[in-house]
mmCIF file of C-alpha atoms in Angstrom:
data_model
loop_
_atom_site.group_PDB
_atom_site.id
_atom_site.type_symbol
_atom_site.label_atom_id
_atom_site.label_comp_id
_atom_site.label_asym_id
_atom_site.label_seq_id
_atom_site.Cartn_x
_atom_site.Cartn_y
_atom_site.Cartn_z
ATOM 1 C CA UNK A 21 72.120 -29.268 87.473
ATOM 2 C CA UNK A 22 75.625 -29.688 88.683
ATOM 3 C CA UNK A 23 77.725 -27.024 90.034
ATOM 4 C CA UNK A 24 79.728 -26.070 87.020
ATOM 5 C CA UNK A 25 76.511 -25.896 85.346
ATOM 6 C CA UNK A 26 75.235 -23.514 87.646
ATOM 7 C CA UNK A 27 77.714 -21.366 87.359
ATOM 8 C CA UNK A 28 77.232 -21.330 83.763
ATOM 9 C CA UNK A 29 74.236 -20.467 83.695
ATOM 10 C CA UNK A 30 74.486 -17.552 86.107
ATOM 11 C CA UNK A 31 77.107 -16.110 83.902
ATOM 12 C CA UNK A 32 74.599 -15.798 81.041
ATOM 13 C CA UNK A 33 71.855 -14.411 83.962
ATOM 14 C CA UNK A 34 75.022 -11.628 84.514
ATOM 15 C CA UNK A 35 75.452 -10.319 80.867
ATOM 16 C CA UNK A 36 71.190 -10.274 80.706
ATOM 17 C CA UNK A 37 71.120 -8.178 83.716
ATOM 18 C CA UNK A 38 73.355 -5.674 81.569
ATOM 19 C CA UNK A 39 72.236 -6.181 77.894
ATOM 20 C CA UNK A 40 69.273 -4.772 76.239
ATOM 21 C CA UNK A 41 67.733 -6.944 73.566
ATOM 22 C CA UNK A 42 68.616 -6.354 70.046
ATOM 23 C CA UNK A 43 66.048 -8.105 67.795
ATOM 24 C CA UNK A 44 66.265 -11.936 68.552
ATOM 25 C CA UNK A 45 69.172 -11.436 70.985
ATOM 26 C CA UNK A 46 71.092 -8.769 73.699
ATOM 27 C CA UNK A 47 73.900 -6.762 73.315
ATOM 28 C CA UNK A 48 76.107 -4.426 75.525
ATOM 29 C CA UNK A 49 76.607 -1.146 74.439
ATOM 30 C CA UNK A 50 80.314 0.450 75.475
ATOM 31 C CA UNK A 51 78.276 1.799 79.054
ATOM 32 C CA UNK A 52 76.603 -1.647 79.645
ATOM 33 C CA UNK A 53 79.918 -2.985 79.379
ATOM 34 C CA UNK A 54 81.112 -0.415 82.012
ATOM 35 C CA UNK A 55 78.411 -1.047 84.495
ATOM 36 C CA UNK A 56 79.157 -5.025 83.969
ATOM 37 C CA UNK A 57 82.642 -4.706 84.572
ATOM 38 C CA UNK A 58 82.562 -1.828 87.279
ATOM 39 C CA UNK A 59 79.916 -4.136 89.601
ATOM 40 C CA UNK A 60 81.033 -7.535 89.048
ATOM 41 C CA UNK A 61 84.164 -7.903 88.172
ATOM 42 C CA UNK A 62 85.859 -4.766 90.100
ATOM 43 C CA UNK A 63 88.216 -7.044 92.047
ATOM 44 C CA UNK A 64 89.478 -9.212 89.429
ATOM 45 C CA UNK A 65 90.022 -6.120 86.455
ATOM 46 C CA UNK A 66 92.126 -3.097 87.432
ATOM 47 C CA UNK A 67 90.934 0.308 86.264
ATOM 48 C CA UNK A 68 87.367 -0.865 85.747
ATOM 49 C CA UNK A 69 86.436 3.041 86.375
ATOM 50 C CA UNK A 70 88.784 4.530 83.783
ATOM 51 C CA UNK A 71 87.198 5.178 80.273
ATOM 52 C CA UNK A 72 90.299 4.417 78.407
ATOM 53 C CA UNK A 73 90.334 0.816 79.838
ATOM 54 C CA UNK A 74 86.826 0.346 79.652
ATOM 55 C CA UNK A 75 87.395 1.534 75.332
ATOM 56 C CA UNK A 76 89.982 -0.532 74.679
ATOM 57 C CA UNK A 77 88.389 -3.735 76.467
ATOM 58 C CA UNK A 78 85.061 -2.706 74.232
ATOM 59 C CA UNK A 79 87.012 -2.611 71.258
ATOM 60 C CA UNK A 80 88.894 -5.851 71.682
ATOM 61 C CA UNK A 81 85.241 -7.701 72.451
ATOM 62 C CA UNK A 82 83.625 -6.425 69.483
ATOM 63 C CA UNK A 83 84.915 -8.509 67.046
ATOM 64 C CA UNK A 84 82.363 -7.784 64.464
ATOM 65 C CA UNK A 85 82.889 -4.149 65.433
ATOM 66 C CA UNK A 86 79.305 -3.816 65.203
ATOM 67 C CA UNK A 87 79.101 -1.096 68.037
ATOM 68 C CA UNK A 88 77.717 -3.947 70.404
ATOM 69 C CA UNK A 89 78.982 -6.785 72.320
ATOM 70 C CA UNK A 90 77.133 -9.964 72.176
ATOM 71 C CA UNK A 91 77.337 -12.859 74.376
ATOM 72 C CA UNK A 92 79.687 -14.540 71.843
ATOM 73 C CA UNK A 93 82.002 -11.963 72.225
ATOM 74 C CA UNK A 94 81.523 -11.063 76.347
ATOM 75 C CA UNK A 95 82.460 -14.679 76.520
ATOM 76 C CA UNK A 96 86.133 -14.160 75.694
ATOM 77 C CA UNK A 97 86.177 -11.540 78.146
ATOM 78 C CA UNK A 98 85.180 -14.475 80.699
ATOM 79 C CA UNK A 99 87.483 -17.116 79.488
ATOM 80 C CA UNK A 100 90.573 -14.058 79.602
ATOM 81 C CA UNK A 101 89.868 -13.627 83.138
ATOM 82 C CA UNK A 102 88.848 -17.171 83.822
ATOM 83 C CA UNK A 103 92.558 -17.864 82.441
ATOM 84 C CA UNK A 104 94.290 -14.886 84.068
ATOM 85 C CA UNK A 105 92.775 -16.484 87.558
ATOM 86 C CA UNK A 106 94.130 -19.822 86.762
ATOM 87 C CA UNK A 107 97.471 -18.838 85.959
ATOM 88 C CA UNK A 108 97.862 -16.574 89.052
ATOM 89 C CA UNK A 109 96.731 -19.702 91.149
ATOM 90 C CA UNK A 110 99.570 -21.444 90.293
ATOM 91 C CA UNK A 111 101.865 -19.012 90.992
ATOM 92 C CA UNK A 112 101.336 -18.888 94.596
#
């Protein structure tokens, strides 16, 4: 595999260390999220240890407001920071 596809794939490895299964596929619940956030992306989101944050940030993932957050959804959460880190690249 090639690097970017590495890094891929560990991002999928990240939300299954965090997400129970749900039937045929996994899901974070709003304290799954928290741990995910909290461990592995502490540097890059501020407030990753207050509730209110961590609420809002589940609500705007679960589009299907379902209660859950499936990869499908985590993965705008990854492309906002992935995007956030870009632009604050450039600015330096």
């Amino acid at each position: 595999m090639t690097k970017l596809e590495d890094y891929l794939e560990e991002i999928i490895n990240i939300f299954h260390q965090y997400a129970v299964p749900v039937g045929d596929f996994y899901a974070l619940s709003k304290g799954e999220l928290k741990q995910l956030i909290t461990k592995e992306l502490a540097n890059t989101i501020k407030n990753t240890k207050h509730q209110p944050t961590i609420n809002k940030t589940f609500q705007e993932l679960d589009a299907n407001l379902d209660g859950q957050v499936m990869f499908s959804e985590f993965i705008s959460l990854v492309a906002s920071v992935q995007e956030t880190g870009h632009e604050n690249i450039h600015k330096h």
